[in-house]
Amino acid sequence: MIAASGLRWTLTLVFALTTAHGFWRAVMPATGRADRVDHALHTAMGLAMIAMVWPWGMDFAAGPQAVVFVAGALWFICAVPFRGGDGTRFTALPGALAQAVLMGAMAWMVTLMDSGGTGDGTGGGGAMQGMPGMDMSGGAGAATMTLTATGPKAAAGLLALASLGFALWWLTQAFDRARAVPATAAGPVPGGGEAALGPACHAAMALGMAAMFVLLL
């Protein structure tokens, strides 16, 4: 999807860091069951995004990925009433909605990449040459494919704006939590640096996704 090698490696690094964080949190013994599912889904999303920026990523079947991400979107919404922790369950709803939107966006993106009949394991790049609604010449220079149909372009633009908004929101949370840690240094801080690291990783993932959607325009 990305032709510029510098941008490709930059996004790969961003997604690799968020994937590593998700995997680390998923396998930690102290992680609760609901949080473990959350982080497993974040790990899957990060791996899919890494694959998407490289040519070999187009060889993966889109169907199973779309199923995982649609299920992930439903999970984040349906699990809200059953979450414990600090505050009311309503405070968890905005974050759950943001996660659900990004999961749904991932399902849409992988389906879009496969809409020209790829994902059969025979080499996605060649099969995508005839994909309707896409310009495979990558006229923007940074991308190998861009959308040409009005509907998908509008959807990609809206998802880019939404992803950017989520990234800024999570980044604000990360800064707020980081500033709050020294104020409680006299006593134990639940989660320590993880209080800020979690939203920071969400922000990085959302920002990377926003860049991917912009490249499709």
PDB file of C-alpha atoms in Angstrom:
ATOM      1  CA  MET A   1       0.000   0.000   0.000  1.00  0.00           C
ATOM      2  CA  ILE A   2       2.909   2.388   0.738  1.00  0.00           C
ATOM      3  CA  ALA A   3       5.587   3.158  -1.844  1.00  0.00           C
ATOM      4  CA  ALA A   4       7.770   5.556   0.169  1.00  0.00           C
ATOM      5  CA  SER A   5      10.256   3.409   2.074  1.00  0.00           C
ATOM      6  CA  GLY A   6      10.826   5.972   4.834  1.00  0.00           C
ATOM      7  CA  LEU A   7       7.124   6.249   5.596  1.00  0.00           C
ATOM      8  CA  ARG A   8       6.757   2.481   5.381  1.00  0.00           C
ATOM      9  CA  TRP A   9       9.455   1.902   7.984  1.00  0.00           C
ATOM     10  CA  THR A  10       8.156   4.712  10.209  1.00  0.00           C
ATOM     11  CA  LEU A  11       4.650   3.244  10.301  1.00  0.00           C
ATOM     12  CA  THR A  12       6.076  -0.246  10.775  1.00  0.00           C
ATOM     13  CA  LEU A  13       7.978   0.973  13.839  1.00  0.00           C
ATOM     14  CA  VAL A  14       4.889   2.707  15.249  1.00  0.00           C
ATOM     15  CA  PHE A  15       2.711  -0.352  14.768  1.00  0.00           C
ATOM     16  CA  ALA A  16       5.441  -2.680  16.073  1.00  0.00           C
ATOM     17  CA  LEU A  17       5.691  -0.712  19.320  1.00  0.00           C
ATOM     18  CA  THR A  18       1.929  -0.730  19.870  1.00  0.00           C
ATOM     19  CA  THR A  19       1.792  -4.433  18.993  1.00  0.00           C
ATOM     20  CA  ALA A  20       4.541  -5.235  21.486  1.00  0.00           C
ATOM     21  CA  HIS A  21       2.687  -3.318  24.192  1.00  0.00           C
ATOM     22  CA  GLY A  22      -0.561  -5.127  23.424  1.00  0.00           C
ATOM     23  CA  PHE A  23       1.133  -8.529  23.499  1.00  0.00           C
ATOM     24  CA  TRP A  24       2.976  -7.725  26.729  1.00  0.00           C
ATOM     25  CA  ARG A  25      -0.238  -6.677  28.444  1.00  0.00           C
ATOM     26  CA  ALA A  26      -2.145  -9.671  27.072  1.00  0.00           C
ATOM     27  CA  VAL A  27       0.267 -12.227  28.527  1.00  0.00           C
ATOM     28  CA  MET A  28       0.831 -10.561  31.912  1.00  0.00           C
ATOM     29  CA  PRO A  29      -0.582 -12.781  34.693  1.00  0.00           C
ATOM     30  CA  ALA A  30      -2.104  -9.801  36.496  1.00  0.00           C
ATOM     31  CA  THR A  31      -4.166  -8.736  33.478  1.00  0.00           C
ATOM     32  CA  GLY A  32      -7.902  -9.314  33.888  1.00  0.00           C
ATOM     33  CA  ARG A  33      -9.824 -11.480  31.459  1.00  0.00           C
ATOM     34  CA  ALA A  34     -11.631  -8.610  29.729  1.00  0.00           C
ATOM     35  CA  ASP A  35      -8.430  -6.578  29.452  1.00  0.00           C
ATOM     36  CA  ARG A  36      -6.629  -9.641  28.103  1.00  0.00           C
ATOM     37  CA  VAL A  37      -9.126  -9.844  25.233  1.00  0.00           C
ATOM     38  CA  ASP A  38      -8.737  -6.100  24.631  1.00  0.00           C
ATOM     39  CA  HIS A  39      -4.972  -6.367  24.341  1.00  0.00           C
ATOM     40  CA  ALA A  40      -5.152  -9.498  22.198  1.00  0.00           C
ATOM     41  CA  LEU A  41      -7.337  -7.565  19.756  1.00  0.00           C
ATOM     42  CA  HIS A  42      -4.894  -4.649  19.820  1.00  0.00           C
ATOM     43  CA  THR A  43      -2.087  -7.094  19.051  1.00  0.00           C
ATOM     44  CA  ALA A  44      -4.018  -8.498  16.102  1.00  0.00           C
ATOM     45  CA  MET A  45      -4.725  -4.990  14.839  1.00  0.00           C
ATOM     46  CA  GLY A  46      -1.071  -4.014  15.064  1.00  0.00           C
ATOM     47  CA  LEU A  47       0.060  -7.121  13.193  1.00  0.00           C
ATOM     48  CA  ALA A  48      -2.526  -6.502  10.471  1.00  0.00           C
ATOM     49  CA  MET A  49      -1.413  -2.890  10.099  1.00  0.00           C
ATOM     50  CA  ILE A  50       2.233  -3.934   9.806  1.00  0.00           C
ATOM     51  CA  ALA A  51       1.311  -6.425   7.092  1.00  0.00           C
ATOM     52  CA  MET A  52      -0.749  -3.822   5.277  1.00  0.00           C
ATOM     53  CA  VAL A  53       2.177  -1.452   4.696  1.00  0.00           C
ATOM     54  CA  TRP A  54       4.258  -4.152   2.986  1.00  0.00           C
ATOM     55  CA  PRO A  55       3.600  -5.846  -0.384  1.00  0.00           C
ATOM     56  CA  TRP A  56       3.568  -9.328   1.148  1.00  0.00           C
ATOM     57  CA  GLY A  57       0.684  -8.277   3.369  1.00  0.00           C
ATOM     58  CA  MET A  58      -1.641  -8.328   0.371  1.00  0.00           C
ATOM     59  CA  ASP A  59      -1.277 -12.109   0.175  1.00  0.00           C
ATOM     60  CA  PHE A  60      -3.223 -12.650   3.409  1.00  0.00           C
ATOM     61  CA  ALA A  61      -6.900 -13.511   3.077  1.00  0.00           C
ATOM     62  CA  ALA A  62      -9.124 -10.622   4.084  1.00  0.00           C
ATOM     63  CA  GLY A  63     -12.121 -12.689   5.208  1.00  0.00           C
ATOM     64  CA  PRO A  64     -10.678 -14.036   8.484  1.00  0.00           C
ATOM     65  CA  GLN A  65      -9.216 -10.621   9.320  1.00  0.00           C
ATOM     66  CA  ALA A  66     -12.537  -8.890   8.739  1.00  0.00           C
ATOM     67  CA  VAL A  67     -14.309 -11.425  10.967  1.00  0.00           C
ATOM     68  CA  VAL A  68     -11.810 -10.830  13.782  1.00  0.00           C
ATOM     69  CA  PHE A  69     -12.138  -7.052  13.602  1.00  0.00           C
ATOM     70  CA  VAL A  70     -15.933  -7.032  13.333  1.00  0.00           C
ATOM     71  CA  ALA A  71     -16.042  -9.346  16.346  1.00  0.00           C
ATOM     72  CA  GLY A  72     -13.606  -7.002  18.085  1.00  0.00           C
ATOM     73  CA  ALA A  73     -15.846  -3.999  17.426  1.00  0.00           C
ATOM     74  CA  LEU A  74     -18.810  -5.859  18.897  1.00  0.00           C
ATOM     75  CA  TRP A  75     -16.698  -6.966  21.859  1.00  0.00           C
ATOM     76  CA  PHE A  76     -15.694  -3.457  22.867  1.00  0.00           C
ATOM     77  CA  ILE A  77     -19.319  -2.303  22.844  1.00  0.00           C
ATOM     78  CA  CYS A  78     -20.936  -5.362  24.414  1.00  0.00           C
ATOM     79  CA  ALA A  79     -18.316  -5.720  27.167  1.00  0.00           C
ATOM     80  CA  VAL A  80     -18.852  -2.219  28.580  1.00  0.00           C
ATOM     81  CA  PRO A  81     -21.670  -3.182  31.004  1.00  0.00           C
ATOM     82  CA  PHE A  82     -19.548  -5.980  32.461  1.00  0.00           C
ATOM     83  CA  ARG A  83     -16.408  -4.022  33.160  1.00  0.00           C
ATOM     84  CA  GLY A  84     -15.478  -3.107  36.705  1.00  0.00           C
ATOM     85  CA  GLY A  85     -12.773  -0.748  37.799  1.00  0.00           C
ATOM     86  CA  ASP A  86     -12.833   2.868  38.797  1.00  0.00           C
ATOM     87  CA  GLY A  87     -15.767   5.147  38.086  1.00  0.00           C
ATOM     88  CA  THR A  88     -19.039   4.249  36.472  1.00  0.00           C
ATOM     89  CA  ARG A  89     -19.420   2.061  33.444  1.00  0.00           C
ATOM     90  CA  PHE A  90     -20.514   5.098  31.462  1.00  0.00           C
ATOM     91  CA  THR A  91     -17.005   6.535  31.738  1.00  0.00           C
ATOM     92  CA  ALA A  92     -15.713   3.518  29.787  1.00  0.00           C
ATOM     93  CA  LEU A  93     -18.201   4.036  26.953  1.00  0.00           C
ATOM     94  CA  PRO A  94     -16.322   6.760  24.978  1.00  0.00           C
ATOM     95  CA  GLY A  95     -13.146   4.686  24.899  1.00  0.00           C
ATOM     96  CA  ALA A  96     -15.106   1.586  23.931  1.00  0.00           C
ATOM     97  CA  LEU A  97     -16.822   3.459  21.104  1.00  0.00           C
ATOM     98  CA  ALA A  98     -13.476   4.730  19.841  1.00  0.00           C
ATOM     99  CA  GLN A  99     -12.011   1.226  19.910  1.00  0.00           C
ATOM    100  CA  ALA A 100     -15.096  -0.150  18.161  1.00  0.00           C
ATOM    101  CA  VAL A 101     -14.841   2.464  15.393  1.00  0.00           C
ATOM    102  CA  LEU A 102     -11.175   1.644  14.808  1.00  0.00           C
ATOM    103  CA  MET A 103     -11.904  -2.090  14.759  1.00  0.00           C
ATOM    104  CA  GLY A 104     -14.689  -1.511  12.248  1.00  0.00           C
ATOM    105  CA  ALA A 105     -12.358   0.707  10.220  1.00  0.00           C
ATOM    106  CA  MET A 106      -9.817  -2.102  10.121  1.00  0.00           C
ATOM    107  CA  ALA A 107     -12.460  -4.529   8.876  1.00  0.00           C
ATOM    108  CA  TRP A 108     -13.423  -2.048   6.154  1.00  0.00           C
ATOM    109  CA  MET A 109      -9.827  -1.456   5.132  1.00  0.00           C
ATOM    110  CA  VAL A 110      -8.861  -5.111   4.785  1.00  0.00           C
ATOM    111  CA  THR A 111     -12.066  -5.796   2.861  1.00  0.00           C
ATOM    112  CA  LEU A 112     -11.347  -2.837   0.591  1.00  0.00           C
ATOM    113  CA  MET A 113      -7.855  -4.129  -0.141  1.00  0.00           C
ATOM    114  CA  ASP A 114      -9.305  -7.509  -1.045  1.00  0.00           C
ATOM    115  CA  SER A 115     -12.233  -6.207  -3.108  1.00  0.00           C
ATOM    116  CA  GLY A 116     -10.437  -6.838  -6.359  1.00  0.00           C
ATOM    117  CA  GLY A 117     -10.212 -10.565  -5.756  1.00  0.00           C
ATOM    118  CA  THR A 118      -6.980 -10.753  -3.745  1.00  0.00           C
ATOM    119  CA  GLY A 119      -6.342 -12.836  -0.665  1.00  0.00           C
ATOM    120  CA  ASP A 120      -6.141 -16.133  -2.552  1.00  0.00           C
ATOM    121  CA  GLY A 121      -2.509 -16.602  -1.594  1.00  0.00           C
ATOM    122  CA  THR A 122      -1.315 -16.172  -5.178  1.00  0.00           C
ATOM    123  CA  GLY A 123       0.143 -12.691  -4.779  1.00  0.00           C
ATOM    124  CA  GLY A 124      -2.111  -9.783  -4.003  1.00  0.00           C
ATOM    125  CA  GLY A 125      -0.177  -7.122  -5.856  1.00  0.00           C
ATOM    126  CA  GLY A 126      -0.759  -8.528  -9.311  1.00  0.00           C
ATOM    127  CA  ALA A 127      -4.388  -9.410  -8.724  1.00  0.00           C
ATOM    128  CA  MET A 128      -5.141  -5.910  -7.581  1.00  0.00           C
ATOM    129  CA  GLN A 129      -4.224  -4.306 -10.872  1.00  0.00           C
ATOM    130  CA  GLY A 130      -7.810  -4.441 -12.014  1.00  0.00           C
ATOM    131  CA  MET A 131      -9.430  -3.407  -8.766  1.00  0.00           C
ATOM    132  CA  PRO A 132     -12.438  -1.190  -9.482  1.00  0.00           C
ATOM    133  CA  GLY A 133     -12.524   2.150  -7.654  1.00  0.00           C
ATOM    134  CA  MET A 134      -8.765   2.243  -7.117  1.00  0.00           C
ATOM    135  CA  ASP A 135      -5.847   3.803  -8.929  1.00  0.00           C
ATOM    136  CA  MET A 136      -2.965   1.359  -8.644  1.00  0.00           C
ATOM    137  CA  SER A 137      -0.440   3.824 -10.042  1.00  0.00           C
ATOM    138  CA  GLY A 138      -0.192   5.617  -6.692  1.00  0.00           C
ATOM    139  CA  GLY A 139      -0.225   9.048  -8.218  1.00  0.00           C
ATOM    140  CA  ALA A 140       0.348  10.724  -4.826  1.00  0.00           C
ATOM    141  CA  GLY A 141       3.882   9.331  -4.741  1.00  0.00           C
ATOM    142  CA  ALA A 142       3.760   7.978  -1.187  1.00  0.00           C
ATOM    143  CA  ALA A 143       1.124   5.323  -1.865  1.00  0.00           C
ATOM    144  CA  THR A 144       0.899   2.482  -4.359  1.00  0.00           C
ATOM    145  CA  MET A 145      -2.896   2.710  -4.483  1.00  0.00           C
ATOM    146  CA  THR A 146      -5.439   5.476  -4.093  1.00  0.00           C
ATOM    147  CA  LEU A 147      -9.227   5.480  -4.109  1.00  0.00           C
ATOM    148  CA  THR A 148     -11.051   6.930  -7.087  1.00  0.00           C
ATOM    149  CA  ALA A 149     -14.710   6.246  -6.248  1.00  0.00           C
ATOM    150  CA  THR A 150     -16.468   9.080  -4.402  1.00  0.00           C
ATOM    151  CA  GLY A 151     -18.117   6.934  -1.711  1.00  0.00           C
ATOM    152  CA  PRO A 152     -14.973   5.116  -0.552  1.00  0.00           C
ATOM    153  CA  LYS A 153     -12.944   8.341  -0.704  1.00  0.00           C
ATOM    154  CA  ALA A 154     -15.484  10.089   1.531  1.00  0.00           C
ATOM    155  CA  ALA A 155     -15.477   7.144   3.942  1.00  0.00           C
ATOM    156  CA  ALA A 156     -11.672   7.127   4.061  1.00  0.00           C
ATOM    157  CA  GLY A 157     -11.650  10.874   4.738  1.00  0.00           C
ATOM    158  CA  LEU A 158     -14.154  10.563   7.583  1.00  0.00           C
ATOM    159  CA  LEU A 159     -12.238   7.651   9.093  1.00  0.00           C
ATOM    160  CA  ALA A 160      -8.994   9.635   8.840  1.00  0.00           C
ATOM    161  CA  LEU A 161     -10.574  12.537  10.729  1.00  0.00           C
ATOM    162  CA  ALA A 162     -12.098  10.198  13.315  1.00  0.00           C
ATOM    163  CA  SER A 163      -8.787   8.389  13.828  1.00  0.00           C
ATOM    164  CA  LEU A 164      -6.966  11.695  14.227  1.00  0.00           C
ATOM    165  CA  GLY A 165      -9.559  12.868  16.757  1.00  0.00           C
ATOM    166  CA  PHE A 166      -9.208   9.654  18.751  1.00  0.00           C
ATOM    167  CA  ALA A 167      -5.408   9.989  18.649  1.00  0.00           C
ATOM    168  CA  LEU A 168      -5.532  13.512  20.078  1.00  0.00           C
ATOM    169  CA  TRP A 169      -8.036  12.438  22.741  1.00  0.00           C
ATOM    170  CA  TRP A 170      -5.873   9.504  23.861  1.00  0.00           C
ATOM    171  CA  LEU A 171      -2.744  11.636  23.737  1.00  0.00           C
ATOM    172  CA  THR A 172      -4.399  14.132  26.064  1.00  0.00           C
ATOM    173  CA  GLN A 173      -5.246  11.306  28.447  1.00  0.00           C
ATOM    174  CA  ALA A 174      -1.662  10.067  28.344  1.00  0.00           C
ATOM    175  CA  PHE A 175      -0.288  13.514  29.233  1.00  0.00           C
ATOM    176  CA  ASP A 176      -2.835  13.964  32.019  1.00  0.00           C
ATOM    177  CA  ARG A 177      -2.000  10.600  33.556  1.00  0.00           C
ATOM    178  CA  ALA A 178       1.725  11.151  33.229  1.00  0.00           C
ATOM    179  CA  ARG A 179       1.438  14.464  35.091  1.00  0.00           C
ATOM    180  CA  ALA A 180      -0.693  12.844  37.806  1.00  0.00           C
ATOM    181  CA  VAL A 181       1.877  10.158  38.677  1.00  0.00           C
ATOM    182  CA  PRO A 182       4.388  12.394  40.557  1.00  0.00           C
ATOM    183  CA  ALA A 183       1.569  13.887  42.624  1.00  0.00           C
ATOM    184  CA  THR A 184       0.883  10.441  44.118  1.00  0.00           C
ATOM    185  CA  ALA A 185       4.506   9.442  44.508  1.00  0.00           C
ATOM    186  CA  ALA A 186       4.123   9.264  48.294  1.00  0.00           C
ATOM    187  CA  GLY A 187       2.034   6.140  47.875  1.00  0.00           C
ATOM    188  CA  PRO A 188       1.726   3.253  45.442  1.00  0.00           C
ATOM    189  CA  VAL A 189       0.536   4.214  41.968  1.00  0.00           C
ATOM    190  CA  PRO A 190      -1.759   1.566  40.432  1.00  0.00           C
ATOM    191  CA  GLY A 191      -0.214   0.483  37.172  1.00  0.00           C
ATOM    192  CA  GLY A 192       2.695   2.914  37.483  1.00  0.00           C
ATOM    193  CA  GLY A 193       3.819   4.142  34.078  1.00  0.00           C
ATOM    194  CA  GLU A 194       1.219   1.911  32.456  1.00  0.00           C
ATOM    195  CA  ALA A 195      -1.396   4.516  33.365  1.00  0.00           C
ATOM    196  CA  ALA A 196       0.045   6.780  30.671  1.00  0.00           C
ATOM    197  CA  LEU A 197       1.537   4.117  28.400  1.00  0.00           C
ATOM    198  CA  GLY A 198      -1.824   2.566  27.549  1.00  0.00           C
ATOM    199  CA  PRO A 199      -3.502   5.653  26.070  1.00  0.00           C
ATOM    200  CA  ALA A 200      -0.194   6.689  24.482  1.00  0.00           C
ATOM    201  CA  CYS A 201      -0.112   3.418  22.545  1.00  0.00           C
ATOM    202  CA  HIS A 202      -3.765   3.844  21.565  1.00  0.00           C
ATOM    203  CA  ALA A 203      -2.925   7.330  20.316  1.00  0.00           C
ATOM    204  CA  ALA A 204       0.013   6.033  18.261  1.00  0.00           C
ATOM    205  CA  MET A 205      -2.124   3.307  16.694  1.00  0.00           C
ATOM    206  CA  ALA A 206      -4.928   5.748  15.854  1.00  0.00           C
ATOM    207  CA  LEU A 207      -2.462   8.249  14.388  1.00  0.00           C
ATOM    208  CA  GLY A 208      -0.914   5.535  12.220  1.00  0.00           C
ATOM    209  CA  MET A 209      -4.359   4.497  11.025  1.00  0.00           C
ATOM    210  CA  ALA A 210      -5.195   8.118  10.191  1.00  0.00           C
ATOM    211  CA  ALA A 211      -2.054   8.274   8.022  1.00  0.00           C
ATOM    212  CA  MET A 212      -3.082   5.078   6.239  1.00  0.00           C
ATOM    213  CA  PHE A 213      -6.521   6.473   5.429  1.00  0.00           C
ATOM    214  CA  VAL A 214      -5.022   9.744   4.195  1.00  0.00           C
ATOM    215  CA  LEU A 215      -2.811   7.791   1.807  1.00  0.00           C
ATOM    216  CA  LEU A 216      -5.916   6.279   0.218  1.00  0.00           C
ATOM    217  CA  LEU A 217      -7.287   9.707  -0.742  1.00  0.00           C
TER     218      LEU A 217
END
